[in-house]
Tab-separated table of C-alpha atoms and ligand atoms in Angstrom:
chain	number	residue	atom	x	y	z
A	1	UNK	CA	-17.249	16.849	-6.624
A	2	UNK	CA	-18.415	13.171	-8.147
A	3	UNK	CA	-21.281	11.568	-6.117
A	4	UNK	CA	-22.430	9.423	-8.345
A	5	UNK	CA	-20.091	6.284	-8.406
A	6	UNK	CA	-22.005	4.304	-10.731
A	7	UNK	CA	-21.661	6.696	-13.792
A	8	UNK	CA	-17.720	5.372	-13.265
A	9	UNK	CA	-17.743	1.747	-12.915
A	10	UNK	CA	-17.036	-0.191	-16.577
A	11	UNK	CA	-20.644	-1.133	-18.368
A	12	UNK	CA	-19.404	-4.970	-17.691
A	13	UNK	CA	-18.863	-4.806	-13.946
A	14	UNK	CA	-22.372	-2.814	-13.669
A	15	UNK	CA	-24.575	-5.770	-15.396
A	16	UNK	CA	-21.997	-8.176	-13.450
A	17	UNK	CA	-23.549	-11.360	-11.140
A	18	UNK	CA	-20.927	-11.839	-8.710
A	19	UNK	CA	-20.693	-15.526	-8.112
A	20	UNK	CA	-22.538	-16.823	-4.855
A	21	UNK	CA	-20.581	-19.128	-2.959
A	22	UNK	CA	-22.443	-21.897	-0.658
A	23	UNK	CA	-22.177	-19.540	2.731
A	24	UNK	CA	-23.859	-17.100	0.357
A	25	UNK	CA	-27.315	-18.567	0.077
A	26	UNK	CA	-26.665	-19.861	3.931
A	27	UNK	CA	-25.273	-17.691	6.546
A	28	UNK	CA	-26.689	-19.488	9.195
A	29	UNK	CA	-25.771	-22.056	11.886
A	30	UNK	CA	-26.143	-25.727	11.191
A	31	UNK	CA	-24.827	-29.083	12.436
A	32	UNK	CA	-24.740	-30.907	9.291
A	33	UNK	CA	-22.760	-29.239	6.230
A	34	UNK	CA	-23.795	-30.268	2.803
A	35	UNK	CA	-23.697	-27.669	0.629
A	36	UNK	CA	-19.820	-27.075	-0.171
A	37	UNK	CA	-18.510	-30.193	-1.564
A	38	UNK	CA	-15.767	-29.862	0.898
A	39	UNK	CA	-14.816	-33.145	3.190
A	40	UNK	CA	-16.386	-34.391	6.384
A	41	UNK	CA	-13.837	-34.995	7.256
A	42	UNK	CA	-11.984	-31.869	10.424
A	43	UNK	CA	-8.727	-31.431	10.260
A	44	UNK	CA	-8.724	-27.903	10.689
A	45	UNK	CA	-9.071	-26.845	6.941
A	46	UNK	CA	-11.372	-28.942	5.595
A	47	UNK	CA	-14.016	-25.972	5.355
A	48	UNK	CA	-13.768	-23.269	3.028
A	49	UNK	CA	-13.314	-19.706	5.118
A	50	UNK	CA	-15.518	-17.034	5.105
A	51	UNK	CA	-15.853	-15.540	1.717
A	52	UNK	CA	-16.478	-11.804	3.670
A	53	UNK	CA	-14.141	-12.501	6.517
A	54	UNK	CA	-16.583	-10.805	8.698
A	55	UNK	CA	-14.842	-11.540	12.099
A	56	UNK	CA	-10.826	-10.372	10.784
A	57	UNK	CA	-13.213	-7.614	9.879
A	58	UNK	CA	-14.971	-6.816	12.768
A	59	UNK	CA	-11.817	-6.756	14.984
A	60	UNK	CA	-10.679	-3.935	11.487
A	61	UNK	CA	-13.331	-2.155	12.198
A	62	UNK	CA	-12.241	-2.049	16.305
A	63	UNK	CA	-8.861	-1.173	16.174
A	64	UNK	CA	-9.578	1.574	13.426
A	65	UNK	CA	-12.844	2.696	14.259
A	66	UNK	CA	-14.216	2.438	10.429
A	67	UNK	CA	-17.529	0.824	10.145
A	68	UNK	CA	-17.256	-2.855	8.664
A	69	UNK	CA	-19.228	-1.711	5.555
A	70	UNK	CA	-16.388	0.380	4.680
A	71	UNK	CA	-13.707	-2.463	4.828
A	72	UNK	CA	-12.441	-5.013	2.246
A	73	UNK	CA	-9.753	-7.048	2.540
A	74	UNK	CA	-7.375	-8.134	-0.130
A	75	UNK	CA	-4.812	-10.424	-0.377
A	76	UNK	CA	-2.262	-7.823	0.053
A	77	UNK	CA	-3.289	-4.089	-0.828
A	78	UNK	CA	-1.796	-5.011	-4.252
A	79	UNK	CA	-4.997	-7.128	-4.816
A	80	UNK	CA	-7.131	-3.704	-3.847
A	81	UNK	CA	-4.788	-2.026	-6.678
A	82	UNK	CA	-5.685	-4.080	-9.368
A	83	UNK	CA	-9.396	-4.039	-8.566
A	84	UNK	CA	-10.100	-0.044	-8.802
A	85	UNK	CA	-7.946	-1.186	-12.424
A	86	UNK	CA	-10.627	-3.933	-13.035
A	87	UNK	CA	-13.770	-2.265	-11.976
A	88	UNK	CA	-13.064	1.894	-13.395
A	89	UNK	CA	-10.807	1.397	-16.027
A	90	UNK	CA	-11.940	0.082	-19.700
A	91	UNK	CA	-8.570	-1.626	-20.830
A	92	UNK	CA	-7.628	0.209	-23.892
A	93	UNK	CA	-9.655	3.516	-23.759
A	94	UNK	CA	-9.141	4.262	-19.780
A	95	UNK	CA	-6.237	5.683	-17.997
A	96	UNK	CA	-4.597	7.104	-14.018
A	97	UNK	CA	-2.981	9.547	-13.014
A	98	UNK	CA	-0.020	9.339	-10.509
A	99	UNK	CA	3.278	10.578	-8.618
A	100	UNK	CA	6.393	10.000	-9.592
A	101	UNK	CA	8.097	8.296	-8.011
A	102	UNK	CA	6.137	6.225	-6.652
A	103	UNK	CA	4.782	2.171	-5.474
A	104	UNK	CA	5.763	0.655	-8.696
A	105	UNK	CA	3.072	-1.753	-8.749
A	106	UNK	CA	0.586	1.534	-9.551
A	107	UNK	CA	2.148	0.990	-12.727
A	108	UNK	CA	2.603	-2.919	-13.164
A	109	UNK	CA	-1.755	-3.487	-12.525
A	110	UNK	CA	-2.136	-0.744	-15.097
A	111	UNK	CA	-0.112	-2.018	-18.005
A	112	UNK	CA	-1.264	-5.422	-16.908
A	113	UNK	CA	-4.813	-4.361	-17.325
A	114	UNK	CA	-4.119	-2.498	-20.599
A	115	UNK	CA	-4.878	1.113	-19.031
A	116	UNK	CA	-2.474	3.827	-20.102
A	117	UNK	CA	-0.346	5.149	-17.034
A	118	UNK	CA	0.115	8.493	-16.424
A	119	UNK	CA	3.508	9.291	-14.321
A	120	UNK	CA	3.455	13.374	-12.784
A	121	UNK	CA	6.381	13.923	-11.338
A	122	UNK	CA	6.801	15.192	-7.897
A	123	UNK	CA	8.242	18.971	-7.534
A	124	UNK	CA	11.515	20.188	-5.188
A	125	UNK	CA	12.170	17.813	-2.839
A	126	UNK	CA	9.249	15.375	-3.733
A	127	UNK	CA	7.056	18.124	-3.202
A	128	UNK	CA	2.970	17.775	-3.726
A	129	UNK	CA	1.799	19.364	-7.085
A	130	UNK	CA	-2.007	19.139	-7.351
A	131	UNK	CA	-2.353	21.364	-10.485
A	132	UNK	CA	-0.117	19.157	-12.212
A	133	UNK	CA	-2.276	16.065	-11.579
A	134	UNK	CA	-5.563	17.653	-12.089
A	135	UNK	CA	-3.731	19.081	-15.450
A	136	UNK	CA	-2.505	15.299	-16.601
A	137	UNK	CA	-5.864	14.394	-16.276
A	138	UNK	CA	-8.592	13.909	-19.243
A	139	UNK	CA	-12.157	12.728	-19.713
A	140	UNK	CA	-10.838	9.225	-20.129
A	141	UNK	CA	-8.665	9.270	-16.558
A	142	UNK	CA	-10.286	6.733	-14.009
A	143	UNK	CA	-8.402	6.809	-11.193
A	144	UNK	CA	-5.707	9.252	-9.631
A	145	UNK	CA	-3.133	6.942	-7.957
A	146	UNK	CA	-1.637	9.266	-4.297
A	147	UNK	CA	1.001	7.372	-1.662
A	148	UNK	CA	1.591	9.021	1.069
A	149	UNK	CA	3.856	8.706	3.199
A	150	UNK	CA	4.999	8.130	-0.367
A	151	UNK	CA	7.530	5.579	-1.633
A	152	UNK	CA	9.939	5.685	-1.755
A	153	UNK	CA	10.593	9.289	-1.420
A	154	UNK	CA	9.110	8.718	2.283
A	155	UNK	CA	7.724	12.362	3.350
A	156	UNK	CA	4.431	13.254	3.040
A	157	UNK	CA	1.557	14.978	1.570
A	158	UNK	CA	-0.804	17.740	2.776
A	159	UNK	CA	-4.334	16.751	3.425
A	160	UNK	CA	-5.301	19.652	2.766
A	161	UNK	CA	-3.681	19.371	-1.236
A	162	UNK	CA	-5.007	15.871	-1.500
A	163	UNK	CA	-8.667	16.548	-0.598
A	164	UNK	CA	-8.294	19.684	-3.346
A	165	UNK	CA	-7.205	16.791	-5.080
A	166	UNK	CA	-10.089	14.785	-4.453
A	167	UNK	CA	-12.757	17.645	-4.801
A	168	UNK	CA	-11.720	18.378	-8.628
A	169	UNK	CA	-10.831	15.133	-9.899
A	170	UNK	CA	-14.418	13.529	-10.991
A	171	UNK	CA	-12.735	9.842	-10.824
A	172	UNK	CA	-11.335	7.224	-7.804
A	173	UNK	CA	-8.353	9.076	-5.363
A	174	UNK	CA	-6.309	6.089	-4.013
A	175	UNK	CA	-4.554	6.964	-0.792
A	176	UNK	CA	-2.079	4.768	-0.045
A	177	UNK	CA	-1.421	4.768	3.543
A	178	UNK	CA	1.120	1.535	3.575
A	179	UNK	CA	3.095	3.353	6.238
A	180	UNK	CA	0.807	6.323	7.751
A	181	UNK	CA	1.832	4.348	11.058
A	182	UNK	CA	5.026	5.263	11.087
A	183	UNK	CA	4.011	8.852	10.183
A	184	UNK	CA	2.542	10.691	12.875
A	185	UNK	CA	-0.050	11.811	10.358
A	186	UNK	CA	-4.164	10.787	10.395
A	187	UNK	CA	-5.126	8.474	8.226
A	188	UNK	CA	-7.217	10.271	5.034
A	189	UNK	CA	-9.597	7.404	5.924
A	190	UNK	CA	-12.044	9.704	7.852
A	191	UNK	CA	-12.920	11.880	4.970
A	192	UNK	CA	-14.298	8.674	3.132
A	193	UNK	CA	-17.655	9.409	4.549
A	194	UNK	CA	-18.191	12.660	2.992
A	195	UNK	CA	-16.382	11.635	-0.211
A	196	UNK	CA	-17.466	9.034	-2.134
A	197	UNK	CA	-14.291	9.026	-4.578
A	198	UNK	CA	-12.211	8.252	-1.295
A	199	UNK	CA	-10.128	4.834	-1.088
A	200	UNK	CA	-7.713	4.520	1.825
A	201	UNK	CA	-5.571	1.735	0.726
A	202	UNK	CA	-3.053	0.574	4.095
A	203	UNK	CA	-2.103	-3.156	4.701
A	204	UNK	CA	-0.257	-5.579	7.278
A	205	UNK	CA	2.641	-5.893	5.731
A	206	UNK	CA	4.229	-3.229	7.438
A	207	UNK	CA	4.334	-1.705	10.823
A	208	UNK	CA	1.625	-4.605	11.381
A	209	UNK	CA	4.770	-6.921	10.694
A	210	UNK	CA	2.787	-9.335	8.787
A	211	UNK	CA	4.344	-9.210	5.139
A	212	UNK	CA	3.832	-13.130	5.091
A	213	UNK	CA	0.251	-13.171	6.122
A	214	UNK	CA	-0.447	-11.037	2.308
A	215	UNK	CA	-3.479	-8.718	4.367
A	216	UNK	CA	-4.381	-5.455	2.409
A	217	UNK	CA	-7.620	-2.995	3.230
A	218	UNK	CA	-9.112	-0.868	1.553
A	219	UNK	CA	-11.455	2.381	3.281
A	220	UNK	CA	-14.604	3.366	1.287
A	221	UNK	CA	-17.592	4.364	0.311
A	222	UNK	CA	-20.008	1.216	0.950
A	223	UNK	CA	-21.000	1.402	-2.786
A	224	UNK	CA	-17.131	1.058	-3.654
A	225	UNK	CA	-16.645	-1.208	-1.138
A	226	UNK	CA	-19.602	-3.238	-2.623
A	227	UNK	CA	-18.065	-3.550	-6.004
A	228	UNK	CA	-14.930	-4.796	-4.989
A	229	UNK	CA	-16.422	-7.764	-3.195
A	230	UNK	CA	-18.074	-8.584	-5.994
A	231	UNK	CA	-15.273	-8.491	-8.130
A	232	UNK	CA	-12.260	-9.918	-5.713
A	233	UNK	CA	-11.635	-14.025	-5.816
A	234	UNK	CA	-14.378	-15.381	-3.837
A	235	UNK	CA	-11.640	-16.957	-1.302
A	236	UNK	CA	-9.592	-14.148	-1.529
A	237	UNK	CA	-8.052	-14.456	1.684
A	238	UNK	CA	-6.898	-18.003	2.819
A	239	UNK	CA	-8.427	-19.529	6.235
A	240	UNK	CA	-5.286	-19.543	7.334
A	241	UNK	CA	-4.335	-15.645	7.469
A	242	UNK	CA	-7.048	-15.157	8.661
A	243	UNK	CA	-7.071	-17.382	11.746
A	244	UNK	CA	-3.740	-15.798	11.867
A	245	UNK	CA	-4.495	-12.544	11.769
A	246	UNK	CA	-7.204	-12.268	14.614
A	247	UNK	CA	-5.159	-13.660	16.728
A	248	UNK	CA	-1.945	-11.376	15.846
A	249	UNK	CA	-4.057	-8.163	15.881
A	250	UNK	CA	-4.351	-8.969	19.104
A	251	UNK	CA	-0.717	-7.149	19.918
A	252	UNK	CA	0.493	-3.796	20.421
A	253	UNK	CA	2.798	-1.884	17.607
A	254	UNK	CA	3.239	0.850	19.147
A	255	UNK	CA	6.550	0.684	20.862
A	256	UNK	CA	7.665	-1.423	17.757
A	257	UNK	CA	6.801	1.488	15.625
A	258	UNK	CA	8.619	3.827	18.571
A	259	UNK	CA	11.468	2.431	18.450
A	260	UNK	CA	11.500	1.867	14.612
A	261	UNK	CA	11.046	5.848	14.662
A	262	UNK	CA	13.959	7.051	16.949
A	263	UNK	CA	15.967	4.723	14.511
A	264	UNK	CA	15.080	6.354	11.711
A	265	UNK	CA	15.949	9.641	13.157
A	266	UNK	CA	19.517	8.141	14.552
A	267	UNK	CA	20.367	6.637	11.076
A	268	UNK	CA	19.160	9.611	9.508
A	269	UNK	CA	21.672	12.265	11.822
A	270	UNK	CA	24.651	9.350	10.917
A	271	UNK	CA	24.446	8.375	7.577
A	272	UNK	CA	25.007	12.861	7.346
A	273	UNK	CA	27.991	12.275	8.338
A	274	UNK	CA	29.798	10.032	5.410
A	275	UNK	CA	31.234	11.702	2.745
A	276	UNK	CA	29.908	9.594	-0.014
A	277	UNK	CA	26.442	10.970	1.239
A	278	UNK	CA	24.881	13.858	-0.378
A	279	UNK	CA	21.874	13.478	0.713
A	280	UNK	CA	19.233	11.954	3.108
A	281	UNK	CA	15.701	12.876	2.311
A	282	UNK	CA	13.270	13.718	5.780
A	283	UNK	CA	11.031	10.319	6.175
A	284	UNK	CA	7.749	9.899	7.764
A	285	UNK	CA	8.167	6.408	7.076
A	286	UNK	CA	9.859	2.798	8.166
A	287	UNK	CA	12.604	3.855	5.113
A	288	UNK	CA	14.821	6.450	4.210
A	289	UNK	CA	15.467	7.607	0.849
A	290	UNK	CA	19.778	8.411	0.642
A	291	UNK	CA	21.607	10.048	-2.278
A	292	UNK	CA	25.251	9.120	-2.285
A	293	UNK	CA	28.260	9.890	-4.569
A	294	UNK	CA	28.299	6.311	-6.313
A	295	UNK	CA	25.169	4.662	-5.798
A	296	UNK	CA	25.912	1.233	-7.856
A	297	UNK	CA	29.318	1.128	-5.996
A	298	UNK	CA	28.248	1.435	-2.440
A	299	UNK	CA	25.035	-0.909	-2.814
A	300	UNK	CA	27.275	-3.438	-4.318
A	301	UNK	CA	29.866	-2.730	-1.368
A	302	UNK	CA	26.788	-3.414	1.192
A	303	UNK	CA	26.283	-6.178	-0.609
A	304	UNK	CA	29.323	-7.933	0.049
A	305	UNK	CA	29.256	-7.390	3.569
A	306	UNK	CA	25.846	-9.164	4.131
A	307	UNK	CA	23.488	-5.965	4.312
A	308	UNK	CA	20.937	-5.318	1.074
A	309	UNK	CA	18.809	-2.555	0.799
A	310	UNK	CA	17.401	-1.345	-2.460
A	311	UNK	CA	19.103	1.008	-5.188
A	312	UNK	CA	16.425	3.089	-6.887
A	313	UNK	CA	19.437	5.223	-8.524
A	314	UNK	CA	17.748	3.876	-11.883
A	315	UNK	CA	14.254	5.656	-10.584
A	316	UNK	CA	13.373	8.726	-12.430
A	317	UNK	CA	13.328	11.354	-10.095
A	318	UNK	CA	15.749	9.316	-7.202
A	319	UNK	CA	18.919	9.374	-9.388
A	320	UNK	CA	21.370	8.554	-7.569
A	321	UNK	CA	19.632	7.041	-4.406
A	322	UNK	CA	19.858	4.559	-2.250
A	323	UNK	CA	16.413	3.113	-0.467
A	324	UNK	CA	17.080	2.078	2.890
A	325	UNK	CA	14.779	0.183	5.582
A	326	UNK	CA	15.415	0.588	9.287
A	327	UNK	CA	15.998	-2.233	10.678
A	328	UNK	CA	16.725	-3.148	14.401
A	329	UNK	CA	19.290	-0.672	16.129
A	330	UNK	CA	22.114	-3.570	15.900
A	331	UNK	CA	21.402	-3.811	12.448
A	332	UNK	CA	21.547	-0.352	11.566
A	333	UNK	CA	24.350	0.118	13.961
A	334	UNK	CA	26.187	-2.832	10.837
A	335	UNK	CA	25.535	-0.563	8.597
A	336	UNK	CA	26.943	2.384	9.036
A	337	UNK	CA	29.778	0.456	10.201
A	338	UNK	CA	29.793	-0.883	6.953
A	339	UNK	CA	29.649	2.303	5.046
A	340	UNK	CA	32.631	3.225	7.195
A	341	UNK	CA	34.880	0.896	5.994
A	342	UNK	CA	33.555	1.694	2.727
A	343	UNK	CA	34.798	5.253	2.979
A	344	UNK	CA	38.072	4.140	4.297
A	345	UNK	CA	38.868	1.664	1.857
A	346	UNK	CA	38.019	4.423	-1.171
A	347	UNK	CA	40.684	6.625	0.138
A	348	UNK	CA	43.253	3.735	-0.303
A	349	UNK	CA	42.031	2.526	-4.069
B	1	LIG	C1	4.628	-2.094	1.027
B	1	LIG	C2	3.671	-1.534	0.014
B	1	LIG	C3	2.202	-2.082	0.080
B	1	LIG	C4	1.930	-3.438	0.649
B	1	LIG	O1	1.554	-3.989	-0.563
B	1	LIG	P1	1.126	-5.622	0.186
B	1	LIG	O2	0.446	-5.706	-0.955
B	1	LIG	O3	-0.361	-5.012	1.569
B	1	LIG	O4	1.777	-5.931	1.111
B	1	LIG	C5	1.167	-1.148	-0.430
B	1	LIG	N1	1.884	0.188	-1.272
B	1	LIG	C6	2.932	0.499	-0.771
B	1	LIG	C7	3.457	2.056	-1.287
B	1	LIG	C8	3.546	-0.251	0.049
B	1	LIG	O5	4.837	0.279	-0.225
């Protein structure tokens, strides 16, 4: 197991003198603020926002039961993903390993940062294979990306299997839990205390229903969080997003999540009644991956009927598959009805 995180950090980042904002230089309270070249005319947005988002972090800390020093907030989890590359991966030299198929941003961010991306296909029924992931690593592998529950397959992986990788890999293990609220599994964030190489990603974009605010979270060892804070843009989360999030986090989401999980079961069971549906993969998230006879044909049919799903049939390992997000009960019913009409129309064609 790795304990010395510093050793993994790019030399230029180790030496970095981070930008110090006016708010970093003076943190107390005062009557007159003449330090940040802001407009003195009050309009509720004329002051720069808190670069460390303390109020919002305090609330998230309460909800998640994680100390503030172990929380990074980003402009979506996509910012956290990009930061992992920028902090740990030397462009043109280092590589990362990831389960496959999975969330597309890990590969895109690798490409942008000129980091080699090594996808490792999941096993039968999208099962996790620690051995295969570790075998794909070499001396220049700085991070392993694991998404659980995984997008687009929908299944989640066993904590023990993920910990096995964490213990045996001498680098950062990113565990993306964007869909954890739908999974009935505990977060891996409880392990950040014992394993300084775990970075758990969560987001307000899915179960929390705040995708437009663009707020992602990373939970990790203080050293890693400090590095992320030093490398991020100083004001990476707007004042509007911080304010709205703080207010909207007061709302309970348990009923909505329970309803989506119920609907997920209903949609999964009913999809299987159609002849064009070959397989519905078990899901621990708010979508289902469905294997169908003619994915392009069905996709186009649904589009004409005003229903947009995600065509994943050209993704390696997802051949024949559409990914369908669980909507409101009425929306799901419309989807199933449209599928029935699709089958009828095919019979008479
Ligand atoms: C949707 C999603 C995210 C969320 O990204 P944000 O930038 O926080 O909106 C992260 N990871 C996975 C796997 C996702 O599917």
